[in-house]
CSV table of C-alpha atoms in Angstrom, one decimal:
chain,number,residue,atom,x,y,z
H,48,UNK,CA,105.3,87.3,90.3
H,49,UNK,CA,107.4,90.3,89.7
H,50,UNK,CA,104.6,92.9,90.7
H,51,UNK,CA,103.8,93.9,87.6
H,52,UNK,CA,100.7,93.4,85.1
H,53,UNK,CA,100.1,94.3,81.5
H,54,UNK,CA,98.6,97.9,81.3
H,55,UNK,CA,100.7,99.0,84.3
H,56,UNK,CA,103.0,101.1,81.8
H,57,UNK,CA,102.0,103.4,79.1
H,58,UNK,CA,104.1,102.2,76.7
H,59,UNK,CA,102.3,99.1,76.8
H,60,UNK,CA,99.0,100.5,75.6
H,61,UNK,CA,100.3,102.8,73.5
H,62,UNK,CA,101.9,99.2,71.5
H,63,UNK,CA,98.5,97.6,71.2
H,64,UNK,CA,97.1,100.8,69.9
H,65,UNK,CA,100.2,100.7,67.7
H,66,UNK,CA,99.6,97.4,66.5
H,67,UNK,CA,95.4,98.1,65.7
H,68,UNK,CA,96.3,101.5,63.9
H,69,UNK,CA,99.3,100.3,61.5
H,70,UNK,CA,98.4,100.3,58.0
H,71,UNK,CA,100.3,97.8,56.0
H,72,UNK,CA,101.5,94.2,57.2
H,73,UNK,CA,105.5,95.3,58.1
H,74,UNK,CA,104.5,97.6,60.1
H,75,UNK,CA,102.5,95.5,62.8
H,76,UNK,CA,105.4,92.6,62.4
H,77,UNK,CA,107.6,94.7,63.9
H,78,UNK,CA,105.5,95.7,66.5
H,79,UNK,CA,104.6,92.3,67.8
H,80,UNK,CA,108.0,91.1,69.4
H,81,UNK,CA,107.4,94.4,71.2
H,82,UNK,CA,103.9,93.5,71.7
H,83,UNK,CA,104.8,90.3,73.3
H,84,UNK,CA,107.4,91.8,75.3
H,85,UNK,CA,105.6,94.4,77.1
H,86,UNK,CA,102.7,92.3,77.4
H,87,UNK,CA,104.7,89.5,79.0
H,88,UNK,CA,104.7,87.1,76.6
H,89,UNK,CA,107.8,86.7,76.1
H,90,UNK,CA,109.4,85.3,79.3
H,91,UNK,CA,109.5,81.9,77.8
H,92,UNK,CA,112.2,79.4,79.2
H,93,UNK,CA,115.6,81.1,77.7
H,94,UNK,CA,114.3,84.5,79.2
H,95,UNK,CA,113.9,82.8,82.6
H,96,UNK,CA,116.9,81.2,82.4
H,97,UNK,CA,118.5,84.5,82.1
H,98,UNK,CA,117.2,85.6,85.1
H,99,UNK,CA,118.0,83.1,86.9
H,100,UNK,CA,121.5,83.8,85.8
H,101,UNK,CA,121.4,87.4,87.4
H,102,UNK,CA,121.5,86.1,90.7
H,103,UNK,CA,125.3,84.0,90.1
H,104,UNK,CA,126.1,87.5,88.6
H,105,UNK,CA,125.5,90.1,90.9
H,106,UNK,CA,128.0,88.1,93.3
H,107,UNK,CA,130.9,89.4,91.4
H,108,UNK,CA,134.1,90.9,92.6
H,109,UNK,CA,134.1,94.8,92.6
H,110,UNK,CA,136.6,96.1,90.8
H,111,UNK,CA,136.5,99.6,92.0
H,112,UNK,CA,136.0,101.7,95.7
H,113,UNK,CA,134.5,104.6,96.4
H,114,UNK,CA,136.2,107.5,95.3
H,115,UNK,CA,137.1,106.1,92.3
H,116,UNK,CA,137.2,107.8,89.3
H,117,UNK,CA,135.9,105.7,86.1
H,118,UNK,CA,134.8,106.4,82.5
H,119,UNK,CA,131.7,105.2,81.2
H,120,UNK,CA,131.7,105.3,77.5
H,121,UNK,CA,128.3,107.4,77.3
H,122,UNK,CA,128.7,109.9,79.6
H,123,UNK,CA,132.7,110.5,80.1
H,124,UNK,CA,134.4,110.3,83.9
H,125,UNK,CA,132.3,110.1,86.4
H,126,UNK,CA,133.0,109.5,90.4
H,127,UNK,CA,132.1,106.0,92.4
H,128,UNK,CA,130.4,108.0,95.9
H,129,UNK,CA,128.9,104.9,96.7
H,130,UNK,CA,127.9,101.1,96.5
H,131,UNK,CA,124.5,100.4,97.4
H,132,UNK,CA,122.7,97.3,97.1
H,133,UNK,CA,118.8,96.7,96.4
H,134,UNK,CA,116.3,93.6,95.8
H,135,UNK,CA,114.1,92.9,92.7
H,136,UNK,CA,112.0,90.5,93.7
H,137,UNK,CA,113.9,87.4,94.6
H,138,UNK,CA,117.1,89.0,92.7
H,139,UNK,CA,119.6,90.7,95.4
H,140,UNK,CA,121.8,93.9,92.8
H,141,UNK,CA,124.8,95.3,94.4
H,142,UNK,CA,125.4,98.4,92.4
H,143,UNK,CA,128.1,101.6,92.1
H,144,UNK,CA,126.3,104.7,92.3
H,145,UNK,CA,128.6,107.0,89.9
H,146,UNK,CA,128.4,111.0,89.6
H,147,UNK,CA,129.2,112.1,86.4
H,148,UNK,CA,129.6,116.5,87.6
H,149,UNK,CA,129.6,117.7,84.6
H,150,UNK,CA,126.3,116.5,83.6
H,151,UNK,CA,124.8,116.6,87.0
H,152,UNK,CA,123.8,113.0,86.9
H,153,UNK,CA,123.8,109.8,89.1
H,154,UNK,CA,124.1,106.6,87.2
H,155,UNK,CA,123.5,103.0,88.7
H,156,UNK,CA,125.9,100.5,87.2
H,157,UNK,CA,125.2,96.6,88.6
H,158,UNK,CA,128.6,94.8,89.8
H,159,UNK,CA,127.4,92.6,87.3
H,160,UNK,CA,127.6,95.4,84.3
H,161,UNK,CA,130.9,97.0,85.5
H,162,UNK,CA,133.2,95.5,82.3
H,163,UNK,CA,131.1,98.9,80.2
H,164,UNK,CA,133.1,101.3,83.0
H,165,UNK,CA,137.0,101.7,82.2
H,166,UNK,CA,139.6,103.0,84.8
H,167,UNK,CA,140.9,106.7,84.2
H,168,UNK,CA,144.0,106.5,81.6
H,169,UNK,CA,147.5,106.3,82.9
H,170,UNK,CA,150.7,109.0,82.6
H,171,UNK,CA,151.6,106.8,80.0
H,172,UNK,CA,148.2,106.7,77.4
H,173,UNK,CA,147.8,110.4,78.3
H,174,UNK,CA,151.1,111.3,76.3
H,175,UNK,CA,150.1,109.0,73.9
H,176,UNK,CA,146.5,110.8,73.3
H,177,UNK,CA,148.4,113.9,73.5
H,178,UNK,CA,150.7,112.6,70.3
H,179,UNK,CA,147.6,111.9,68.3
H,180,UNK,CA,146.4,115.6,69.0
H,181,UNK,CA,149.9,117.0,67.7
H,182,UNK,CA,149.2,115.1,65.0
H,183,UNK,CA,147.8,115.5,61.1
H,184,UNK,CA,144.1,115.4,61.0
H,185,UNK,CA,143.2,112.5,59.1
H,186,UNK,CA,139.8,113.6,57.4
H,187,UNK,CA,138.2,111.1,54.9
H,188,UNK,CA,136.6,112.6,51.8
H,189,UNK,CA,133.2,111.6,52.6
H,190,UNK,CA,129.8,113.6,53.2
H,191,UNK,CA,129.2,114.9,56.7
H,192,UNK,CA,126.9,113.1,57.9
H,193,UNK,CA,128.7,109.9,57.4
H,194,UNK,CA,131.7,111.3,59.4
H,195,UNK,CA,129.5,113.2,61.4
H,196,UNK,CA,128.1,109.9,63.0
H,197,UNK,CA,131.8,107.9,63.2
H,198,UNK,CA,132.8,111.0,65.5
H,199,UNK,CA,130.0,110.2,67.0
H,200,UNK,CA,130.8,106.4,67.5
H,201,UNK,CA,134.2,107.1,69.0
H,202,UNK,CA,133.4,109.3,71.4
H,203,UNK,CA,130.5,107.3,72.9
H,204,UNK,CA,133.1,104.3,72.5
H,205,UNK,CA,135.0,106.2,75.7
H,206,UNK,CA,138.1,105.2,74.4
H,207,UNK,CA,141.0,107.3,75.1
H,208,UNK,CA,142.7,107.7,71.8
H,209,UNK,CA,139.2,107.7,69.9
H,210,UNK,CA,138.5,110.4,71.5
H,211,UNK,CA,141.9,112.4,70.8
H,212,UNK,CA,141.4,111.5,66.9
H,213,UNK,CA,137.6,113.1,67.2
H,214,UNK,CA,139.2,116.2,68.6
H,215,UNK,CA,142.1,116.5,66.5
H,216,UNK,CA,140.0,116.3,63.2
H,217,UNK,CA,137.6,118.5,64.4
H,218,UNK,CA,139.9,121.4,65.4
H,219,UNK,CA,140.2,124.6,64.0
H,220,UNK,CA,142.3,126.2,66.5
H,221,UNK,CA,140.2,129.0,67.0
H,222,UNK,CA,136.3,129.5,68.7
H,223,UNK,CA,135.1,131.4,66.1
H,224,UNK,CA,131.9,130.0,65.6
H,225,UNK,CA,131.9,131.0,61.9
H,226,UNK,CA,134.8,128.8,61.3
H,227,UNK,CA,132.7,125.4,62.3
H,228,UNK,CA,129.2,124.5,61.7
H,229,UNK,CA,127.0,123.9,64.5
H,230,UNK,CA,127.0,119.8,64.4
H,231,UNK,CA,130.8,120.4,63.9
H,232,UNK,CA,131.4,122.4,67.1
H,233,UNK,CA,128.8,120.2,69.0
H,234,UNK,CA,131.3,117.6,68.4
H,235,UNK,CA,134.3,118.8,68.9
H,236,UNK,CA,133.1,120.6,72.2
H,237,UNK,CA,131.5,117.4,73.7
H,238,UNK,CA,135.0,115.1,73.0
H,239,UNK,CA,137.0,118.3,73.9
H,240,UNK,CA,135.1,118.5,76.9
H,241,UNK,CA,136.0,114.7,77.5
H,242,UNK,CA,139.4,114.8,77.0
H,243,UNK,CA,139.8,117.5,79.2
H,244,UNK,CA,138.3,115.9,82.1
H,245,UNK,CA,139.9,113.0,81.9
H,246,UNK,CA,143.6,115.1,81.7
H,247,UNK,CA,142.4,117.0,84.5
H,248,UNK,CA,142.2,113.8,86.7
H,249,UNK,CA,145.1,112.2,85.1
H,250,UNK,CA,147.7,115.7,86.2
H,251,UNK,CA,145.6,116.7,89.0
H,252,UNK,CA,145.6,120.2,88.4
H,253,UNK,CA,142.6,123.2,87.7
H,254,UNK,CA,140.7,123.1,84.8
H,255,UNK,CA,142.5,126.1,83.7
H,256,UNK,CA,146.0,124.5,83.7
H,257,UNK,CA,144.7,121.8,81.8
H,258,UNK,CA,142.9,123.4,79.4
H,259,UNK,CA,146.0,125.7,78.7
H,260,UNK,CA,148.1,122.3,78.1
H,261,UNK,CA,145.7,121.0,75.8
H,262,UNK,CA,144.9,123.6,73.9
H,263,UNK,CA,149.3,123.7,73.2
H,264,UNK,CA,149.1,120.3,72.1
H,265,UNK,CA,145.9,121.5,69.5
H,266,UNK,CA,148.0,125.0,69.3
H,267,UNK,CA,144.6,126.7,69.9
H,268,UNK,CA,146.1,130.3,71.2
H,269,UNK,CA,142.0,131.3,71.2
H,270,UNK,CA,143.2,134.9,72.4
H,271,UNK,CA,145.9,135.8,69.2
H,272,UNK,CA,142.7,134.2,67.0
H,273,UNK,CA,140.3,136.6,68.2
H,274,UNK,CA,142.8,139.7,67.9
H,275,UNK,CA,143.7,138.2,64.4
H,276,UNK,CA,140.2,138.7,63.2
H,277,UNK,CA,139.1,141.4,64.7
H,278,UNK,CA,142.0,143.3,62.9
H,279,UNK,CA,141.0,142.1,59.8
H,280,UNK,CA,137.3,143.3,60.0
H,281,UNK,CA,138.7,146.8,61.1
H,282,UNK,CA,141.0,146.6,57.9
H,283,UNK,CA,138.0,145.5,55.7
H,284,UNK,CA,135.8,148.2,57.1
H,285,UNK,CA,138.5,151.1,56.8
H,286,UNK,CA,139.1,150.2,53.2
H,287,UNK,CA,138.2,152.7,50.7
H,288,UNK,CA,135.8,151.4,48.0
């Protein structure tokens, strides 16, 4: 009905390969629900029902236009240049087509999915975001890796402030790489990067202007850094033993 068939994909004869080649019992229970799935077998009436559904949805009321600028929580802000529609079999999907130019990548958001893409912030929530980043950094005394993957959380979460906590805990107020660890700076660069973007649109001014305002707020003067250190490896290297 849908113009598909089992074996049309890859994936699903890689599953039933899956399933022959696993070696103890949990292993092949977790692989049938996926089993079933890409084999079809699990369109039973709630799944139908849900498709059905998907027509009523994609009727919704857009909530943006073209031009628009919007966040989506994965990717950061990203720019409506158009709404397209398309068929799926008997299903008719009207759909915003949004550049996110950082990343050089077109995403496809259905009417019907547009509550996961937020306006940009207001005047207001900027100086608010801007507060938290004046702020004390607010580190919990826990390994990395657990904090390492709640920075991670908030900044996928798109959320303004979340965001602005992410970058305020994670800066050192310098680009020294020696002063961050790699996952560190990964993290702070990709929320950094965020924020930034998002101020840019807010203000609409350059880059550089922006970047010069927020790295005030995180009092990141990356050029007095640099001069800082490089004195002191001249001192340490003139020293006398």
């Amino acid at each position: 009905e849908y113009g598909s068939f089992y074996g049309a994909l890859p994936v699903h004869n890689g599953l039933f390969d899956a399933s022959n080649k696993a070696l103890d019992l949990i292993s092949r229970m977790a692989l049938i629900p996926r089993y079933f799935e890409a084999n079809g077998l699990d369109a039973n009436l709630n799944i139908i029902n849900k498709l059905k559904k998907i027509k009523k949805q994609a009727t919704e009321k857009k909530t943006y236009n073209i031009k628009d600028y919007v966040v989506y929580p994965k990717h950061g802000v990203g720019k409506i240049i158009s709404i397209d529609k398309a068929k799926m079999g008997d299903i008719d999907i009207t759909f915003y087509k949004v550049l996110i130019e950082k990343e050089k990548l077109i995403l496809s958001i259905p009417l019907n999915q547009q509550s996961h893409l937020r306006s940009v912030s207001s005047i207001n929530q900027m100086n608010k975001a801007i507060s938290i980043l004046k702020s004390k950094p607010r580190i919990k005394r826990t390994m990395w890796s657990r904090r390492a993957q709640e920075y991670d959380q908030k900044i996928n979460s798109g959320k303004l402030y979340e965001l602005a906590e992410v970058v305020r805990d994670l800066n050192k107020k310098t680009d020294i790489i020696a002063e961050q660890s790699y996952s560190e700076r990964q993290l702070f660069e990709k929320a950094y990067e965020r924020i930034l973007t998002e101020f840019q649109i807010i203000m609409n001014i350059s880059k550089e202007e922006t970047q010069k305002k927020l790295n005030k707020a995180l009092k990141r003067n990356l050029e007095t850094q640099i001069t800082k250190i490089e004195t002191k490896q001249q001192e340490t290297v003139e020293t006398p033993k």
